[in-house]
Amino acid sequence: MSVDKLHSGIVAPQGVWWKPAAQQERVWVTVAFVWCMILFASMPFWHFKGGQNPSGIRAKVAAADFQARTDRFVKEYQVGTDQGIPVVQAPAGSDLYLIGRMWSWYPVLKLKKGTEYTLHFTSMDVNHGLSLFPINLNFQVVPGYDYALRVVPNQSGEFKIICNEFCGIGHHTMVGKIIVED
Ligand code: CUA
């Protein structure tokens, strides 16, 4: 074997890499680039048109302030209790308040189907996950933040709020309730 056949780095490799790309290669580079641009554009498109990214209202909030708003909300609109937790039914268009803490959701919300509300929630301690069962809706419940969603219930029935973020020894018992009436 002669020395110039060894691709040692000292000897330039045999090839045509410095010559213009062949037709086929240019086609595939173009296809890959166009596909990248389609995927890139689909992110903002899906945010507005996909109907699955909640455009929430976010604000910082002190736990005590949120607790005070929730207490006022419960005092004003309580209609009963469910296993010691107040059941609250607010008029259409109201702001609803929901607190997640180790290991419960407070209060129980009673809503009317087809009515718009603004649902505010926060956590009093650690991160919790709000998962509405049996519907597949999931949100992070973060301490220090008021996360509000505009909601219009489109199904009636009883829905469980399951915590889906591990939050300690009682995590599996952290179940709340939303009741939607026709
Ligand atoms: Cu709250 Cu898990």
XYZ file of N, CA and C and ligand atoms in Angstrom:
548
model
N 0.846 -1.196 0.000
C 0.000 0.000 0.000
C 0.886 1.253 0.000
N 0.603 2.126 -0.921
C 1.432 3.338 -0.969
C 0.892 4.377 0.024
N 1.715 5.295 0.410
C 1.379 6.272 1.455
C 0.174 7.131 1.082
N 0.053 7.518 -0.164
C -1.038 8.436 -0.535
C -2.413 7.778 -0.494
N -2.467 6.473 -0.255
C -3.787 5.837 -0.108
C -4.273 5.842 1.332
N -3.366 6.162 2.266
C -3.777 6.236 3.672
C -4.390 7.615 3.930
N -5.597 7.623 4.490
C -6.223 8.920 4.792
C -5.777 9.367 6.159
N -4.575 9.843 6.232
C -3.970 10.130 7.527
C -4.213 11.558 7.998
N -4.760 12.405 7.158
C -4.882 13.805 7.545
C -3.736 14.606 6.962
N -2.619 13.953 6.782
C -1.494 14.628 6.119
C -1.723 14.558 4.616
N -2.266 13.395 4.229
C -2.569 13.206 2.811
C -4.035 13.555 2.584
N -4.318 14.426 1.655
C -5.696 14.821 1.387
C -6.513 13.628 0.909
N -7.730 13.465 1.423
C -8.548 12.345 0.970
C -8.923 12.512 -0.492
N -9.096 11.385 -1.127
C -9.545 11.416 -2.511
C -11.044 11.716 -2.510
N -11.513 12.574 -3.361
C -12.942 12.861 -3.400
C -13.221 14.124 -4.175
N -14.487 14.480 -4.159
C -14.893 15.656 -4.935
C -15.722 16.596 -4.067
N -15.469 16.591 -2.734
C -16.319 17.365 -1.814
C -16.275 18.864 -2.077
N -15.235 19.363 -2.701
C -15.140 20.805 -2.960
C -15.873 21.210 -4.227
N -16.379 20.209 -4.954
C -17.109 20.546 -6.179
C -18.579 20.792 -5.839
N -19.330 21.520 -6.636
C -20.743 21.806 -6.341
C -21.541 20.520 -6.092
N -22.554 20.627 -5.147
C -23.364 19.464 -4.788
C -24.132 18.958 -5.998
N -24.328 17.659 -6.008
C -25.070 17.056 -7.110
C -26.539 17.449 -7.006
N -27.237 17.340 -8.072
C -28.663 17.677 -8.161
C -29.474 17.030 -7.019
N -29.268 15.704 -6.849
C -30.030 14.952 -5.839
C -29.789 15.492 -4.432
N -28.537 15.794 -4.142
C -28.206 16.295 -2.805
C -28.878 17.643 -2.574
N -28.863 18.483 -3.590
C -29.499 19.801 -3.448
C -31.001 19.651 -3.211
N -31.615 18.712 -3.894
C -33.049 18.471 -3.708
C -33.316 18.084 -2.252
N -32.518 17.172 -1.702
C -32.782 16.696 -0.343
C -32.492 17.754 0.712
N -31.468 18.557 0.488
C -31.191 19.654 1.426
C -32.364 20.639 1.405
N -32.898 20.897 0.219
C -34.043 21.804 0.095
C -35.270 21.225 0.802
N -35.528 19.934 0.578
C -36.684 19.287 1.223
C -36.543 19.376 2.743
N -35.358 19.082 3.269
C -35.139 19.116 4.715
C -35.338 20.526 5.256
N -34.840 21.522 4.535
C -34.952 22.901 4.984
C -36.416 23.352 4.998
N -37.137 23.038 3.931
C -38.554 23.420 3.854
C -39.337 22.749 4.982
N -39.049 21.480 5.257
C -39.750 20.757 6.327
C -39.445 21.389 7.687
N -38.198 21.799 7.903
C -37.834 22.500 9.143
C -38.672 23.761 9.306
N -38.831 24.505 8.208
C -39.589 25.755 8.271
C -41.070 25.482 8.554
N -41.605 24.394 7.984
C -43.018 24.043 8.228
C -43.208 23.712 9.709
N -42.302 22.919 10.276
C -42.414 22.558 11.690
C -42.267 23.792 12.569
N -41.353 24.664 12.182
C -41.118 25.888 12.954
C -42.373 26.764 12.958
N -42.999 26.917 11.776
C -44.187 27.760 11.657
C -45.388 27.134 12.350
N -45.376 25.795 12.481
C -46.537 25.143 13.084
C -46.645 25.434 14.580
N -45.538 25.824 15.214
C -45.609 26.110 16.660
C -46.485 27.326 16.957
N -46.173 28.504 16.358
C -47.079 29.639 16.596
C -48.470 29.400 16.019
N -48.554 28.732 14.874
C -49.863 28.455 14.268
C -50.719 27.647 15.241
N -50.119 26.590 15.824
C -50.878 25.708 16.713
C -51.269 26.412 18.012
N -50.437 27.349 18.426
C -50.773 28.090 19.645
C -52.093 28.831 19.473
N -52.290 29.419 18.281
C -53.503 30.213 18.047
C -54.653 29.382 17.500
N -54.359 28.370 16.674
C -55.418 27.641 15.988
C -55.667 26.248 16.554
N -54.774 25.749 17.347
C -54.886 24.362 17.805
C -55.953 24.151 18.857
N -56.313 25.227 19.551
C -57.356 25.121 20.560
C -56.971 24.253 21.737
N -55.687 24.038 21.956
C -55.308 23.194 23.079
C -54.274 23.851 23.986
N -53.842 25.030 23.647
C -52.935 25.752 24.528
C -53.736 26.817 25.257
N -53.999 26.611 26.542
C -54.804 27.601 27.245
C -54.066 28.932 27.303
N -54.736 29.995 26.897
C -54.137 31.313 27.018
C -54.558 31.869 28.360
N -53.826 31.501 29.369
C -54.178 31.874 30.730
C -53.736 33.273 31.070
N -54.255 33.758 32.189
C -53.859 35.053 32.718
C -52.976 34.725 33.913
N -51.775 35.227 33.940
C -50.879 34.888 35.041
C -50.459 36.123 35.812
N -50.399 35.981 37.096
C -49.937 37.090 37.926
C -49.304 36.526 39.182
N -48.378 37.269 39.731
C -47.814 36.848 41.016
C -48.819 37.175 42.105
N -48.871 36.341 43.104
C -49.796 36.604 44.207
C -49.208 36.027 45.497
N -49.421 36.758 46.585
C -48.998 36.240 47.888
C -50.068 35.269 48.364
N -49.639 34.189 48.986
C -50.576 33.153 49.441
C -51.682 33.755 50.307
N -51.330 34.676 51.201
C -52.317 35.270 52.119
C -53.374 36.064 51.344
N -52.949 36.761 50.283
C -53.899 37.543 49.479
C -54.874 36.623 48.756
N -54.343 35.564 48.194
C -55.202 34.626 47.471
C -56.171 33.960 48.437
N -55.663 33.624 49.629
C -56.516 33.023 50.658
C -57.655 33.983 51.021
N -57.334 35.268 51.149
C -58.350 36.265 51.511
C -59.419 36.365 50.420
N -58.984 36.365 49.152
C -59.955 36.410 48.034
C -60.841 35.165 48.043
N -60.223 34.020 48.311
C -60.982 32.776 48.336
C -61.988 32.775 49.483
N -61.559 33.261 50.632
C -62.464 33.324 51.795
C -63.668 34.214 51.491
N -63.407 35.356 50.853
C -64.485 36.269 50.487
C -65.441 35.592 49.499
N -64.863 34.925 48.528
C -65.626 34.214 47.494
C -66.519 33.147 48.123
N -65.971 32.375 49.069
C -66.736 31.311 49.729
C -67.849 31.926 50.573
N -67.515 32.979 51.301
C -68.488 33.610 52.190
C -69.678 34.135 51.392
N -69.374 34.688 50.216
C -70.423 35.314 49.415
C -71.326 34.305 48.702
N -70.755 33.194 48.240
C -71.517 32.323 47.348
C -71.699 30.885 47.820
N -71.394 30.607 49.093
C -71.517 29.219 49.562
C -72.974 28.756 49.525
N -73.194 27.539 48.993
C -74.563 27.003 48.930
C -74.701 25.687 49.698
N -73.622 25.194 50.256
C -73.698 23.937 51.010
C -72.320 23.465 51.398
N -72.261 22.229 51.871
C -70.950 21.644 52.167
C -70.919 20.212 51.629
N -69.729 19.755 51.364
C -69.528 18.401 50.872
C -68.335 17.836 51.631
N -68.607 16.913 52.543
C -67.571 16.318 53.390
C -66.727 17.388 54.077
N -67.447 18.389 54.602
C -66.770 19.433 55.373
C -66.178 20.556 54.536
N -66.222 20.418 53.219
C -65.665 21.463 52.341
C -66.820 22.268 51.738
N -66.732 23.589 51.786
C -67.829 24.397 51.248
C -68.065 24.147 49.750
N -69.348 24.122 49.386
C -69.728 24.060 47.973
C -70.122 25.476 47.577
N -69.529 25.980 46.498
C -69.718 27.376 46.144
C -70.280 27.489 44.733
N -71.342 28.269 44.611
C -71.957 28.484 43.295
C -72.028 29.977 43.035
N -71.183 30.446 42.120
C -71.119 31.876 41.831
C -71.881 32.173 40.547
N -72.385 33.421 40.401
C -73.127 33.767 39.184
C -72.240 33.753 37.935
N -72.907 33.725 36.780
C -72.199 33.698 35.486
C -71.215 34.856 35.389
N -70.086 34.581 34.800
C -69.083 35.624 34.580
C -68.200 35.900 35.784
N -68.443 35.186 36.885
C -67.682 35.444 38.110
C -66.246 34.961 38.022
N -65.462 35.504 38.924
C -64.138 34.948 39.178
C -64.303 33.844 40.209
N -63.764 32.677 39.877
C -63.818 31.539 40.809
C -62.435 31.348 41.398
N -62.377 30.942 42.645
C -61.083 30.745 43.299
C -60.955 29.316 43.796
N -59.807 28.733 43.521
C -59.555 27.353 43.908
C -58.143 27.265 44.489
N -58.057 26.694 45.676
C -56.755 26.562 46.347
C -56.347 25.094 46.385
N -55.114 24.848 45.997
C -54.540 23.523 46.160
C -53.522 23.602 47.286
N -53.610 22.657 48.196
C -52.606 22.586 49.264
C -52.479 21.135 49.665
N -51.401 20.830 50.384
C -51.204 19.451 50.834
C -52.321 19.089 51.815
N -53.279 18.239 51.569
C -53.515 17.495 50.369
C -55.004 17.569 50.075
N -55.408 18.764 49.692
C -56.828 18.955 49.370
C -57.003 20.111 48.390
N -58.197 20.157 47.819
C -58.599 21.273 46.952
C -59.745 21.992 47.645
N -59.714 23.309 47.621
C -60.700 24.090 48.357
C -61.147 25.264 47.502
N -62.438 25.523 47.399
C -63.599 24.743 47.825
C -64.061 23.816 46.693
N -65.284 23.251 46.864
C -65.938 22.519 45.774
C -66.676 23.551 44.925
N -66.489 23.502 43.614
C -67.128 24.495 42.738
C -68.346 23.899 42.053
N -69.402 24.700 42.029
C -70.618 24.292 41.320
C -70.812 25.264 40.165
N -70.818 24.744 38.944
C -70.889 25.600 37.760
C -72.120 25.286 36.930
N -72.460 26.220 36.050
C -73.567 26.008 35.106
C -72.990 25.755 33.727
N -73.523 24.723 33.080
C -73.070 24.378 31.737
C -73.289 25.549 30.780
N -72.343 25.794 29.916
C -72.480 26.838 28.894
C -72.258 28.251 29.405
N -71.776 28.378 30.635
C -71.565 29.696 31.231
C -70.073 29.959 31.345
N -69.676 31.197 31.080
C -68.243 31.499 31.169
C -67.869 31.983 32.566
N -66.754 31.480 33.044
C -66.184 31.898 34.323
C -64.696 32.138 34.138
N -64.120 32.831 35.087
C -62.660 32.932 35.138
C -62.205 32.166 36.373
N -61.532 31.085 36.134
C -61.116 30.202 37.229
C -59.675 30.505 37.626
N -59.523 30.996 38.853
C -58.184 31.303 39.378
C -57.733 30.162 40.275
N -56.498 29.772 40.155
C -56.000 28.811 41.141
C -54.544 29.069 41.498
N -54.216 28.647 42.696
C -52.836 28.745 43.160
C -52.602 27.631 44.170
N -51.348 27.526 44.580
C -51.003 26.557 45.621
C -50.529 27.317 46.852
N -50.822 26.764 48.020
C -50.399 27.397 49.266
C -49.036 26.893 49.728
N -48.552 25.816 49.122
C -47.287 25.259 49.616
C -46.344 24.854 48.484
N -46.572 23.682 47.924
C -45.653 23.184 46.898
C -46.389 23.080 45.553
N -45.670 22.689 44.516
C -46.310 22.472 43.217
C -47.334 21.350 43.289
N -48.503 21.623 42.741
C -49.502 20.575 42.581
C -49.878 20.535 41.104
N -50.582 19.496 40.719
C -51.048 19.401 39.344
C -52.556 19.282 39.351
N -53.205 20.136 38.553
C -54.664 20.073 38.466
C -55.017 19.244 37.238
N -55.606 18.102 37.489
C -55.998 17.215 36.408
C -57.482 16.959 36.553
N -58.230 17.359 35.539
C -59.681 17.224 35.619
C -60.078 15.875 35.052
N -60.680 15.064 35.907
C -61.019 13.694 35.531
C -62.539 13.558 35.420
N -63.058 12.889 34.409
C -62.395 12.071 33.391
C -61.973 12.839 32.133
N -62.058 14.156 32.144
C -61.605 14.904 30.964
C -60.089 15.028 31.051
N -59.440 15.069 29.922
C -57.990 15.165 29.926
C -57.543 16.626 29.889
N -57.638 17.283 31.059
C -57.176 18.667 31.177
C -56.150 18.713 32.289
N -55.007 19.298 32.037
C -53.937 19.312 33.029
C -53.294 20.686 33.132
N -53.148 21.153 34.356
C -52.477 22.431 34.582
C -51.569 22.328 35.795
N -50.537 23.112 35.769
C -49.645 23.213 36.924
C -50.234 24.224 37.906
N -50.194 23.866 39.166
C -50.652 24.774 40.209
C -49.408 25.141 41.024
N -49.008 26.385 40.886
C -47.692 26.800 41.373
C -47.822 27.811 42.508
N -47.109 27.598 43.602
C -47.186 28.574 44.702
C -46.659 29.935 44.256
N -47.313 30.993 44.724
C -46.853 32.347 44.395
C -47.429 32.898 43.104
N -48.162 32.040 42.359
C -48.741 32.491 41.096
C -50.233 32.249 41.045
N -50.945 33.272 40.594
C -52.372 33.142 40.324
C -52.480 32.834 38.832
N -52.935 31.642 38.530
C -53.095 31.239 37.140
C -54.588 31.189 36.868
N -55.050 32.007 35.951
C -56.489 32.093 35.684
C -56.807 31.609 34.283
N -57.875 30.861 34.177
C -58.329 30.344 32.888
C -59.766 30.771 32.653
N -60.076 31.146 31.402
C -61.479 31.383 31.057
C -62.057 30.019 30.711
N -63.069 29.624 31.452
C -63.645 28.304 31.220
C -65.132 28.414 30.918
N -65.579 27.586 29.986
C -67.003 27.437 29.688
C -67.281 25.934 29.727
N -67.852 25.433 30.822
C -68.108 23.988 30.889
C -69.070 23.568 29.774
N -68.701 22.527 29.059
C -69.572 22.071 27.967
C -70.127 20.664 28.215
N -69.897 20.160 29.425
C -70.481 18.868 29.819
C -70.964 19.002 31.245
N -72.097 18.386 31.525
C -72.557 18.423 32.914
C -72.135 17.127 33.596
N -72.145 17.184 34.930
C -71.756 16.013 35.714
C -70.814 16.391 36.831
N -70.309 15.349 37.494
C -69.349 15.572 38.582
C -67.959 15.239 38.094
N -67.062 16.168 38.269
C -65.693 15.969 37.804
C -64.743 15.991 38.988
N -63.829 15.076 38.987
C -62.846 15.016 40.064
C -61.620 15.833 39.672
N -61.088 16.543 40.652
C -59.804 17.214 40.443
C -58.759 16.338 41.108
N -57.904 15.763 40.306
C -56.876 14.865 40.816
C -55.540 15.593 40.770
N -54.782 15.471 41.829
C -53.435 16.048 41.808
C -52.520 15.104 41.037
N -51.870 15.638 40.018
C -50.994 14.772 39.207
C -49.523 15.164 39.306
N -49.198 15.892 40.375
C -47.803 16.271 40.609
C -47.462 15.762 41.999
N -46.454 14.905 42.095
C -46.181 14.310 43.408
C -45.871 15.404 44.437
N -46.642 15.399 45.536
C -46.523 16.499 46.499
C -46.428 15.988 47.926
N -45.956 14.783 48.096
C -45.730 14.295 49.455
C -46.552 13.067 49.768
N -46.516 12.718 51.034
C -47.056 11.445 51.509
C -48.555 11.297 51.229
N -49.296 12.423 51.201
C -50.747 12.328 50.994
C -51.175 12.629 49.563
N -50.224 12.670 48.668
C -50.485 13.034 47.256
C -51.688 12.290 46.655
N -51.731 10.965 46.908
C -52.781 10.150 46.287
C -54.168 10.439 46.853
N -54.230 11.156 47.982
C -55.544 11.459 48.572
C -56.028 12.856 48.169
N -55.247 13.555 47.374
C -55.573 14.937 47.044
C -56.568 14.988 45.879
N -57.831 14.851 46.245
C -58.888 14.803 45.239
C -59.931 15.885 45.556
N -60.297 16.664 44.580
C -61.310 17.710 44.754
C -62.475 17.459 43.814
N -63.355 18.454 43.750
C -64.558 18.213 42.957
C -65.072 19.475 42.283
N -65.519 19.322 41.053
C -66.255 20.378 40.349
C -67.559 19.779 39.859
N -68.664 20.445 40.188
C -69.973 19.936 39.765
C -70.499 20.875 38.681
N -70.904 20.298 37.557
C -71.470 21.113 36.484
C -72.917 20.718 36.275
N -73.801 21.727 36.399
C -75.239 21.483 36.250
C -75.721 21.956 34.884
N -76.764 21.328 34.396
C -77.346 21.728 33.100
C -78.028 23.071 33.211
Cu -50.863 17.731 45.313
Cu -49.907 15.712 44.547
